[in-house]
Short mmCIF file of C-alpha atoms in Angstrom, two decimals:
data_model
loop_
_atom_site.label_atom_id
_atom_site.label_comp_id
_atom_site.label_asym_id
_atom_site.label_seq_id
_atom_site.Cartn_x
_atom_site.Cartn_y
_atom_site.Cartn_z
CA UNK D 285 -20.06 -15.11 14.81
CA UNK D 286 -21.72 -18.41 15.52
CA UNK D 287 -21.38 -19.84 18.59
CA UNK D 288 -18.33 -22.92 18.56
CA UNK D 289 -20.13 -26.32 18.36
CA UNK D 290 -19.98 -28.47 21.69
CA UNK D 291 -19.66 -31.55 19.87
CA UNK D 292 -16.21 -32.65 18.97
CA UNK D 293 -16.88 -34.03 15.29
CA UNK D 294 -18.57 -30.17 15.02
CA UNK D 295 -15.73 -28.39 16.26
CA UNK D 296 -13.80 -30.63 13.93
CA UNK D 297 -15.66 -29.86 10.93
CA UNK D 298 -15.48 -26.10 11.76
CA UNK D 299 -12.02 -26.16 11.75
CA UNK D 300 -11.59 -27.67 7.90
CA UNK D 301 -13.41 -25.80 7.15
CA UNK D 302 -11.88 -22.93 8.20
CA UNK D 303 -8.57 -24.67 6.81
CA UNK D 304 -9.69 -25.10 3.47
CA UNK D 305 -11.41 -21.64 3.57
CA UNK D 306 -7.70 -20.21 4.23
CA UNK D 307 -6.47 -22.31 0.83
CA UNK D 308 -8.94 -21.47 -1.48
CA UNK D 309 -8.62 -16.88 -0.27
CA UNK D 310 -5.13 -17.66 -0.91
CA UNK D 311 -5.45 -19.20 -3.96
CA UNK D 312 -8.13 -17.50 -5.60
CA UNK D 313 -8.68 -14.39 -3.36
CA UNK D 314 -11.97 -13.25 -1.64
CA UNK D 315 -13.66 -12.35 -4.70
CA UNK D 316 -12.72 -15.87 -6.57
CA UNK D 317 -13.45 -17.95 -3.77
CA UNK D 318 -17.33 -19.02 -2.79
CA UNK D 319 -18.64 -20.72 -0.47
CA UNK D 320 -19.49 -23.35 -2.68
CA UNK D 321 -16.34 -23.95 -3.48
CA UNK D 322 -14.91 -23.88 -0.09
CA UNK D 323 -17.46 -26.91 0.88
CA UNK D 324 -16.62 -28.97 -2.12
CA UNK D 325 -12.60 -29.25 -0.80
CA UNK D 326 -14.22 -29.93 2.71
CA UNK D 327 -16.42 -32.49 1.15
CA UNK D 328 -19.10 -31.43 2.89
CA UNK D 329 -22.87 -29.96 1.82
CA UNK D 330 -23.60 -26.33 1.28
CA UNK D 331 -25.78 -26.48 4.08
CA UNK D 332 -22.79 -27.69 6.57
CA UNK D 333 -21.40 -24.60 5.96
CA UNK D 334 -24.16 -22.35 6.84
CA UNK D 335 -24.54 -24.48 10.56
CA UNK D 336 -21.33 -23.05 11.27
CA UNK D 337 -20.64 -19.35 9.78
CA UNK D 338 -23.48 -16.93 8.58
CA UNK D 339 -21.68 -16.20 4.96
CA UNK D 340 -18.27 -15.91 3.39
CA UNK D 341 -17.22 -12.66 5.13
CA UNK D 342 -17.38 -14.50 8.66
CA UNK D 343 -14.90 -17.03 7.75
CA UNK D 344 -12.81 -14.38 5.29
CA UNK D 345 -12.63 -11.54 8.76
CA UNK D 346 -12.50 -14.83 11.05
CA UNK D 347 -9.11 -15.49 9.24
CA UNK D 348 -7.69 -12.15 8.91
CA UNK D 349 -8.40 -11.62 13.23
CA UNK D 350 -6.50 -14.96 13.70
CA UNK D 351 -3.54 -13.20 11.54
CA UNK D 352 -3.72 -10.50 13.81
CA UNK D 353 -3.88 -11.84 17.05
CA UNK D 354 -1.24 -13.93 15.91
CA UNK D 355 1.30 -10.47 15.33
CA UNK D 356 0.23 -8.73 18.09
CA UNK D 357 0.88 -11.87 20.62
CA UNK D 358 4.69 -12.28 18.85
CA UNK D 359 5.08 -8.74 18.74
CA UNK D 360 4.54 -8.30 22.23
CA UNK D 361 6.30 -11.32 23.44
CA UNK D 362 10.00 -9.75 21.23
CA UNK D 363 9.31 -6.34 22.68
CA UNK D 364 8.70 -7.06 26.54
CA UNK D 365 12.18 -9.32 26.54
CA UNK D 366 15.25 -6.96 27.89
CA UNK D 367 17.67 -5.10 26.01
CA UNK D 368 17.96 -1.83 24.08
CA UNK D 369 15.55 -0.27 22.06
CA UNK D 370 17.67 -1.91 18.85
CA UNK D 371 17.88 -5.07 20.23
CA UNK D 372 14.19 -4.73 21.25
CA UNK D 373 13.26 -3.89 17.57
CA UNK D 374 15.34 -6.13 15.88
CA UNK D 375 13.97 -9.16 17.59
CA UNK D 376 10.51 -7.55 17.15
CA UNK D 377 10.85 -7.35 13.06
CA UNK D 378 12.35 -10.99 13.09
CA UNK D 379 9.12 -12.43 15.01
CA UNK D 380 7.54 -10.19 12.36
CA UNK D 381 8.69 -11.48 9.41
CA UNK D 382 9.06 -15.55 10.79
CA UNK D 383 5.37 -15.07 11.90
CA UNK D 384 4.01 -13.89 7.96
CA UNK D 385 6.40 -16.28 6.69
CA UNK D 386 4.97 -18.94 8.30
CA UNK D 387 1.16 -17.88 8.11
CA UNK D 388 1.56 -16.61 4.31
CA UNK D 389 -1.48 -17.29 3.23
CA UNK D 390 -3.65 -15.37 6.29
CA UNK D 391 -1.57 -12.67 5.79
CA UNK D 392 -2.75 -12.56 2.60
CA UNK D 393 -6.18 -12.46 4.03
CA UNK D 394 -5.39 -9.55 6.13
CA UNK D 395 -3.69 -7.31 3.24
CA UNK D 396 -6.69 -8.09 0.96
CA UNK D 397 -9.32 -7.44 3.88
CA UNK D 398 -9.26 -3.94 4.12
CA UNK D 399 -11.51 -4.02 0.49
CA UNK D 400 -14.37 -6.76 2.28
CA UNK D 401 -14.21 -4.36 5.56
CA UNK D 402 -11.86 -1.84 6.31
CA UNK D 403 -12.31 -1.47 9.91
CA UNK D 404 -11.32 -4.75 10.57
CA UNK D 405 -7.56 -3.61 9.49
CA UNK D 406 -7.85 -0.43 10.85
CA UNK D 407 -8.42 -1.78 14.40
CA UNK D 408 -5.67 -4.41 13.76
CA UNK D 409 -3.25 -1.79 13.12
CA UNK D 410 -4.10 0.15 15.85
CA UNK D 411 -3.74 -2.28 18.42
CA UNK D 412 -0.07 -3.31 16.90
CA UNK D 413 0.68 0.86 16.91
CA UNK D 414 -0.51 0.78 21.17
CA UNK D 415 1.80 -2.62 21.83
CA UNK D 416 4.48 -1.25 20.22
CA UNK D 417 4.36 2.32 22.17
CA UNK D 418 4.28 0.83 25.00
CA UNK D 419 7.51 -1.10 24.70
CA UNK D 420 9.68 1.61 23.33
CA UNK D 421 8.39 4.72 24.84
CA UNK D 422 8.93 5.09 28.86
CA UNK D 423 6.79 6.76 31.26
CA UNK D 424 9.87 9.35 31.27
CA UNK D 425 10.41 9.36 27.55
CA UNK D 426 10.30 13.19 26.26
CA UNK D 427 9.15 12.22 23.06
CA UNK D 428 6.18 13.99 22.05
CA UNK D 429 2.47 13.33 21.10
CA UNK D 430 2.87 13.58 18.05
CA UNK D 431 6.33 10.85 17.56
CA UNK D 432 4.65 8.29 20.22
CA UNK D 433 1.55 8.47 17.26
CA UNK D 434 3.74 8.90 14.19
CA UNK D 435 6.87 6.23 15.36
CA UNK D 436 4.48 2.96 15.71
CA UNK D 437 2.93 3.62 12.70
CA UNK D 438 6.14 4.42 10.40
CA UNK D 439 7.50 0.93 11.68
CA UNK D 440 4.65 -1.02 10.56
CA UNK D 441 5.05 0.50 7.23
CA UNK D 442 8.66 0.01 6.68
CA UNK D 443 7.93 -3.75 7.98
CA UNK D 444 5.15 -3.89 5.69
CA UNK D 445 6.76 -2.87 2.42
CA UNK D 446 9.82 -4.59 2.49
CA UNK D 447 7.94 -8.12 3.84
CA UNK D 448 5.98 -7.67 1.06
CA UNK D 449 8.81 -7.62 -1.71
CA UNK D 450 10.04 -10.93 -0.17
CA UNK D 451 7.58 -12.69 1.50
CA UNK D 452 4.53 -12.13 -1.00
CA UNK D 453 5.88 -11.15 -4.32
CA UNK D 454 9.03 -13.38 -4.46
CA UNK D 455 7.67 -16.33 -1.79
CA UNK D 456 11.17 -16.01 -0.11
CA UNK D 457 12.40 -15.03 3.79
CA UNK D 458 13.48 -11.37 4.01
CA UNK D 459 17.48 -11.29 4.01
CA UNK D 460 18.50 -11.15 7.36
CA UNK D 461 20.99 -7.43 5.71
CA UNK D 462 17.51 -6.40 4.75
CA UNK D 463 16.00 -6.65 8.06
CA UNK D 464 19.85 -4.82 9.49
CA UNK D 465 18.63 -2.40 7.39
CA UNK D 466 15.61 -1.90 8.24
CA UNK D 467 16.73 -1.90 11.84
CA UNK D 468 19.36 0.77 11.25
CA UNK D 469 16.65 3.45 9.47
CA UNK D 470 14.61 2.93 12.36
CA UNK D 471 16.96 3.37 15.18
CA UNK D 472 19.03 6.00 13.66
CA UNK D 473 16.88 7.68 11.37
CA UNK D 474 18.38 8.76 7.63
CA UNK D 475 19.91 12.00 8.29
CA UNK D 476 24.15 12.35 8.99
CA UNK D 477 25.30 14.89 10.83
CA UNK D 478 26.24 17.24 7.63
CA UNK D 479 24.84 20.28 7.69
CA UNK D 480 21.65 20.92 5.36
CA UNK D 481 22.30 22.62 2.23
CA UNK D 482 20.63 25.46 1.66
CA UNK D 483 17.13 25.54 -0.11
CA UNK D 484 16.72 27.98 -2.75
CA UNK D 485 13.76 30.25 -1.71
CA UNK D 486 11.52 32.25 -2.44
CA UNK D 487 10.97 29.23 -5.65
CA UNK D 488 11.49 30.04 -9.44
CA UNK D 489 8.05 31.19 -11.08
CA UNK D 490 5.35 29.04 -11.69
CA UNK D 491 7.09 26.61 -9.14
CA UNK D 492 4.73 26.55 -6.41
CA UNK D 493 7.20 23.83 -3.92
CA UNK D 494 8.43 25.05 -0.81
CA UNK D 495 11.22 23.67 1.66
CA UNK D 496 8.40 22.46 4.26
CA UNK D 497 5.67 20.29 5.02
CA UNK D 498 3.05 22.90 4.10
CA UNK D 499 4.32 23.23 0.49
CA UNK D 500 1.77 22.62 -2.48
CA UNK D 501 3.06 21.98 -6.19
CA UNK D 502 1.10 22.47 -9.18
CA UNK D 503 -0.53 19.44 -10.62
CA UNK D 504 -0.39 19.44 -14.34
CA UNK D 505 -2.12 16.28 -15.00
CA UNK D 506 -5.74 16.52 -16.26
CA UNK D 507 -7.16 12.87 -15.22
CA UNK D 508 -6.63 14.55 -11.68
CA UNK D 509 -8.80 16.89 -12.19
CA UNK D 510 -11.49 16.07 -14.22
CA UNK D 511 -12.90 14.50 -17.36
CA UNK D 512 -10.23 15.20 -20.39
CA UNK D 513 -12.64 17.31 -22.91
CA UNK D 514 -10.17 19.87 -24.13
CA UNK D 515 -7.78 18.46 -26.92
CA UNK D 516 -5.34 20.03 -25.83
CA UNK D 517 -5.64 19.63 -22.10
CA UNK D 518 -2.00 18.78 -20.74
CA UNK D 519 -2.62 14.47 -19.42
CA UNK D 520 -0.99 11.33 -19.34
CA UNK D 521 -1.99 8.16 -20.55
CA UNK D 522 -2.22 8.33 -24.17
CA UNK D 523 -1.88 11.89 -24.79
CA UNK D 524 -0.07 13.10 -27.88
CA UNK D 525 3.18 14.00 -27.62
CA UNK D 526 4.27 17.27 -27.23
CA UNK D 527 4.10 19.61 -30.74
CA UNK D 528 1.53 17.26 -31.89
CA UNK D 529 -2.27 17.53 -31.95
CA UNK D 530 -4.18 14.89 -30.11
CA UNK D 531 -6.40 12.45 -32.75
CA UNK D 532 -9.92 11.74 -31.39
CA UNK D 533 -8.95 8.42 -30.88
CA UNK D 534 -6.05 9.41 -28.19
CA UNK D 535 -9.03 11.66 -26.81
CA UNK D 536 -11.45 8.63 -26.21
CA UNK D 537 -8.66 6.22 -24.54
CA UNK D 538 -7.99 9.12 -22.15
CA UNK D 539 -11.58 9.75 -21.61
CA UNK D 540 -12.33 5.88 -20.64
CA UNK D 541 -9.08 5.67 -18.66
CA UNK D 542 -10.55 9.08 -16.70
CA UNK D 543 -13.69 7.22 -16.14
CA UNK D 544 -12.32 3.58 -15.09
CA UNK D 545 -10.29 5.37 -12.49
CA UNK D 546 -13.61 7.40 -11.10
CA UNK D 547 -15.22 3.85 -11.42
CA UNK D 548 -12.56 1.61 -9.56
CA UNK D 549 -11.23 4.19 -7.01
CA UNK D 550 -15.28 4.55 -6.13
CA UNK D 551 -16.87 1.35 -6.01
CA UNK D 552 -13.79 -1.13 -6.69
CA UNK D 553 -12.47 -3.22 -9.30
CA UNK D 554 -14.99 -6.20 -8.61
CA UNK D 555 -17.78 -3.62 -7.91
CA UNK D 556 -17.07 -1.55 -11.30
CA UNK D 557 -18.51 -3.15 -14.33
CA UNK D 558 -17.63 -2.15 -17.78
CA UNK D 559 -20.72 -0.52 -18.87
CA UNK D 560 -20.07 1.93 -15.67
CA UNK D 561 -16.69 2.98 -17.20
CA UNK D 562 -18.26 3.44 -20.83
CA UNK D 563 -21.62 5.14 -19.36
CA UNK D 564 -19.18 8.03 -17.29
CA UNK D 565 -17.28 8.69 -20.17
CA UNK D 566 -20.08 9.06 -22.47
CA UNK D 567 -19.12 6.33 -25.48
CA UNK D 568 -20.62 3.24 -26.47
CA UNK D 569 -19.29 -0.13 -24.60
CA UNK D 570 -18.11 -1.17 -28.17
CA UNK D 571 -15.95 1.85 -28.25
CA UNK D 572 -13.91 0.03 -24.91
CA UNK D 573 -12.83 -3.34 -26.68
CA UNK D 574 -11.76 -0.58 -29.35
CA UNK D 575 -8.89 -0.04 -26.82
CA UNK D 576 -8.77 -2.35 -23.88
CA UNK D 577 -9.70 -5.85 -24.18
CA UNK D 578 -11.38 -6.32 -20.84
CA UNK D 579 -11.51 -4.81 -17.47
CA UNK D 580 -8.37 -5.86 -16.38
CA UNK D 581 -6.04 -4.39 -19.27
CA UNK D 582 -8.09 -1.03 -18.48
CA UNK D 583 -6.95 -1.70 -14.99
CA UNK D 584 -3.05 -2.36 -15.62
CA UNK D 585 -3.02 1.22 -17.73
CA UNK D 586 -4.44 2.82 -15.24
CA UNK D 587 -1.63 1.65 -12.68
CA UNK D 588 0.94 2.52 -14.49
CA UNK D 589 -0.68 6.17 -15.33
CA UNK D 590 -1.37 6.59 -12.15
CA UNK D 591 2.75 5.45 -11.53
CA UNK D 592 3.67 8.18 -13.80
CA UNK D 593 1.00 10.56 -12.60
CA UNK D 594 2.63 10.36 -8.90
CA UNK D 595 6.64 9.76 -10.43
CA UNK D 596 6.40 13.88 -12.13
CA UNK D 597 4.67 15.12 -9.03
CA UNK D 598 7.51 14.42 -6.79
CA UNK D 599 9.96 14.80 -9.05
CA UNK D 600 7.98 18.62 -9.03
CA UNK D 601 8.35 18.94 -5.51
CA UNK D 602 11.76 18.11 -4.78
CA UNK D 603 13.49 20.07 -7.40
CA UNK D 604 14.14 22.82 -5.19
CA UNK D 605 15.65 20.28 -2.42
CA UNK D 606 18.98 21.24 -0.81
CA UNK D 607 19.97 17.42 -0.52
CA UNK D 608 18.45 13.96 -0.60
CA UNK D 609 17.33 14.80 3.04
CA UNK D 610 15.13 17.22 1.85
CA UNK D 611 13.77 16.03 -1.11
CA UNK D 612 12.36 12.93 1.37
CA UNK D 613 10.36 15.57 3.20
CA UNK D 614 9.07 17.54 0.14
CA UNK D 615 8.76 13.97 -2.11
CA UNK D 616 6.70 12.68 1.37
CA UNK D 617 4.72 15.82 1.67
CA UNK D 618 3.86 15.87 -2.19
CA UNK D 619 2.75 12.04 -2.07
CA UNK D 620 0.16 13.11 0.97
CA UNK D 621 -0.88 16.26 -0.27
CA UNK D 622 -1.75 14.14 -3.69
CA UNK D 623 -3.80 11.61 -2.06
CA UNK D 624 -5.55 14.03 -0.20
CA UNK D 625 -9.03 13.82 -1.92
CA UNK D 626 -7.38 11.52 -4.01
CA UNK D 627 -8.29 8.31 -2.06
CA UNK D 628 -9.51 6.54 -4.42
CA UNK D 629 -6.54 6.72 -6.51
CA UNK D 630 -4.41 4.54 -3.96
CA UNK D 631 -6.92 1.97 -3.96
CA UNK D 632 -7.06 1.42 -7.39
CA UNK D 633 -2.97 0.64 -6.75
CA UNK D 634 -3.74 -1.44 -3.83
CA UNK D 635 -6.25 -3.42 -4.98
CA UNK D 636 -4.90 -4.10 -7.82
CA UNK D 637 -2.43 -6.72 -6.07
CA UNK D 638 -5.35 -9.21 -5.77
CA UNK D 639 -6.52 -8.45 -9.19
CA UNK D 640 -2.98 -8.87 -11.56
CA UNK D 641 -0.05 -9.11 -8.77
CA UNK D 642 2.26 -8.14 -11.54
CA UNK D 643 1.44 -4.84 -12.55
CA UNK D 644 1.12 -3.79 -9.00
CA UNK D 645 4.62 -5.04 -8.25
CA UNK D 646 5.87 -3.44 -11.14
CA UNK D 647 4.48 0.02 -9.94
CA UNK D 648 6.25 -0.66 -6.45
CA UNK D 649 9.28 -1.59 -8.08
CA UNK D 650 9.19 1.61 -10.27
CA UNK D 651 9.51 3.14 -7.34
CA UNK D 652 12.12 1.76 -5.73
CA UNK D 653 14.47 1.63 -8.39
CA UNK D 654 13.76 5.80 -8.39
CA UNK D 655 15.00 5.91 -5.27
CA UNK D 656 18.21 3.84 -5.00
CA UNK D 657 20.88 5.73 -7.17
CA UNK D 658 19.71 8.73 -5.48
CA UNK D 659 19.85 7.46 -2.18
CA UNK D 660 23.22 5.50 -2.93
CA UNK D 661 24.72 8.94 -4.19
CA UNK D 662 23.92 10.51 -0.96
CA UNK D 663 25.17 8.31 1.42
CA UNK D 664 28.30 8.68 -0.83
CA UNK D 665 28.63 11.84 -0.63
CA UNK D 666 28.10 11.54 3.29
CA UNK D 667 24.51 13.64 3.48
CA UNK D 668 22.77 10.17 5.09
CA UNK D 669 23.82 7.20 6.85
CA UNK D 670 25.27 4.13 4.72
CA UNK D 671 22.43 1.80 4.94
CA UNK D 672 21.98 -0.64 1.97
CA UNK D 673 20.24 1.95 -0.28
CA UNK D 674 17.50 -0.95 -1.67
CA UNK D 675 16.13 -1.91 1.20
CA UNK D 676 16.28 1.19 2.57
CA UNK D 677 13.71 2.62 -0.37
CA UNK D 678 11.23 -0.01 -0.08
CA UNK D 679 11.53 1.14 3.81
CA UNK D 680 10.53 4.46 2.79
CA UNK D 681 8.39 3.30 0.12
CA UNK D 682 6.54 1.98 3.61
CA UNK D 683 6.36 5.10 5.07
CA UNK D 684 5.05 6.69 2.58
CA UNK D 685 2.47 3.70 2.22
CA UNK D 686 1.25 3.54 6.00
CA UNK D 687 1.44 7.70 6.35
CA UNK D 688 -1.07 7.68 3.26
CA UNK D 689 -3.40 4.92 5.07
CA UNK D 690 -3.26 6.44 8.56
CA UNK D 691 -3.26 10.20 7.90
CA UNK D 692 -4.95 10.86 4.91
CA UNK D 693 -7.42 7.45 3.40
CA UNK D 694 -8.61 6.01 7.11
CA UNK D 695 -11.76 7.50 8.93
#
């Protein structure tokens, strides 16, 4: 970072440009916006720019710090004010949500800055986890090592996910019922007091699930595992349906979708070209417009594969579930267990936000609607607590999200 200019018309001209910087990431995200650009709405030379920052990334990480510094001084200042460890969180998610309201656009900044450099985030994050432990835990808490590391973290990702939905996708405050919500799963967890039904074990054959964190289940789908060769290799997106033979054609779409997800999840969608894709999965690039007509319709298949991909391998490892209370465990522990060595899959659904916003709400969304009925039908039938089950799934939908960023993608 340059040093600040001692001359008031400098420090002036830093900060527009800073301001218009913040606009045009917003607007056209890091990889749309240049610096050229960014001077032009300043109205000032090229060269301007350079007497103030050393290249784009200074001002794009100079932003997404501000956005931080900016939660963790609200977040402290709700959690150090008296009261109970409700009231204490409550007031924390409101300053929360009022604070990315209000600075939309550099929290956009910050989501999308963990693709220009990911240890910028990371620290972030990890400051936020420290404030927050050390205004809900007590030096004579019993909680363990493990739930003073695990809580923080779990909150930022329910907070995350449902500010999201409301805040970026729809451009609207989060419902205050939401935030109750929220508030509610956090403080008193999902689980009634009803006793756990049983799980059936040892499992059925060829069902590999068990009733604990530890469990594995059997991944059917080939794009996991390597390049689709054999016709009648068992794979989503575009294979033939069952009792009919795959065409050459279906073979080839598969083949390209295989290779723009070893592409993307590797070197990212702006780093991935399409002659990468076509060169991995040995065809000619003519062969791609055959079945995609650019980049981006490659990348909206692959997000909803990838959707479906995830969708069976839950639904896998919570069939032997007792209640809804288990299947959250197992469906949790199969969503970590998949990502493990798997990062670049979750990227490809991340990034993919600041690349078409719709398709990666839609695979969110997916997701949520999953979980609602089922979680509706539970707290009917008494097995967890009757918080408003739509909020409450993007909440876990968080959980999942952060748990899969802090345990298994991060350094």
């Amino acid at each position: 970072m340059k040093p600040l200019p001692s001359r008031r018309d400098g420090r002036e001209t830093r900060a527009r440009l800073l301001d218009v910087a913040q606009r045009a990431f917003e607007e056209r995200g890091y990889h749309g916006a240049s610096v050229a650009e960014i001077c032009r709405r300043a109205s000032v030379a090229n060269g301007t720019f350079y007497r103030y920052f050393h290249d784009k990334d200074e001002v794009f990480l100079h932003l997404a710090e501000r956005l931080g510094q900016g939660l963790e001084a609200v977040l402290s200042t709700a959690l150090k004010r008296p009261g109970t460890v409700e009231d204490r969180l409550c007031r924390a998610l409101g300053a929360f949500y009022s604070y990315v309201g209000e600075h939309r656009a550099l929290w956009q900044i910050f989501r999308e800055a963990e693709f220009v450099r990911l240890e910028l985030p990371v620290r972030v994050y990890h400051r936020l986890a420290r404030r927050i432990e050390e205004h809900i835990f007590t030096r004579d808490d019993q909680a363990g090592e493990a739930a003073r590391a695990a809580i923080p973290f779990a909150l930022m990702g329910c907070a995350y996910m449902v500010g999201t939905r409301y805040i970026i996708w729809e451009n609207r405050p989060v419902p205050e019922a939401d935030l109750e919500a929220v508030v509610a799963f956090a403080t008193r967890g999902l689980s009634t007091d009803a006793p756990l039904a049983p799980v059936p074990w040892p499992p059925a054959a060829g069902d590999t699930a068990g009733p604990g964190l530890g469990a594995t289940v059997k991944d059917t789908t080939a794009l996991d595992d390597g390049p689709p060769d054999d016709p009648g290799a068992p794979a989503d997106g575009g294979a033939a349906e069952p009792g009919r033979d795959e065409t050459a054609g279906e073979r080839t779409r598969r083949r390209l979708l295989w290779a723009a997800e070893q592409c993307f999840g590797e070197m990212g969608y702006f780093g991935a070209q399409i002659a990468d894709i076509t060169r991995l999965a040995g065809v000619a690039q003519g062969t791609f417009y055959v079945h995609f007509p650019g980049k981006v319709d490659i990348l909206r298949e692959l997000v909803r594969d990838i959707n479906r991909r995830l969708r069976r391998r839950v639904r896998m490892a919570i069939a032997a579930a007792g209640d809804r209370r288990h299947a959250e465990v197992l469906g949790l522990a199969a969503f970590l267990q998949w990502l493990h060595g798997r990062g670049g899959i979750y990227r490809i659904v991340r990034e993919a936000e600041f690349v078409d916003e719709e398709v990666a709400r839609w695979y969110y969304t997916r997701l949520a609607q999953g979980y609602v009925p089922a979680l509706a039908a539970a707290a009917e039938a008494g097995t967890v607590r009757p918080i408003a089950p739509e909020p409450l799934a993007y909440a876990l939908l968080g959980l999942g999200h952060i748990s899969g960023l802090r345990w298994v993608l991060w350094p």
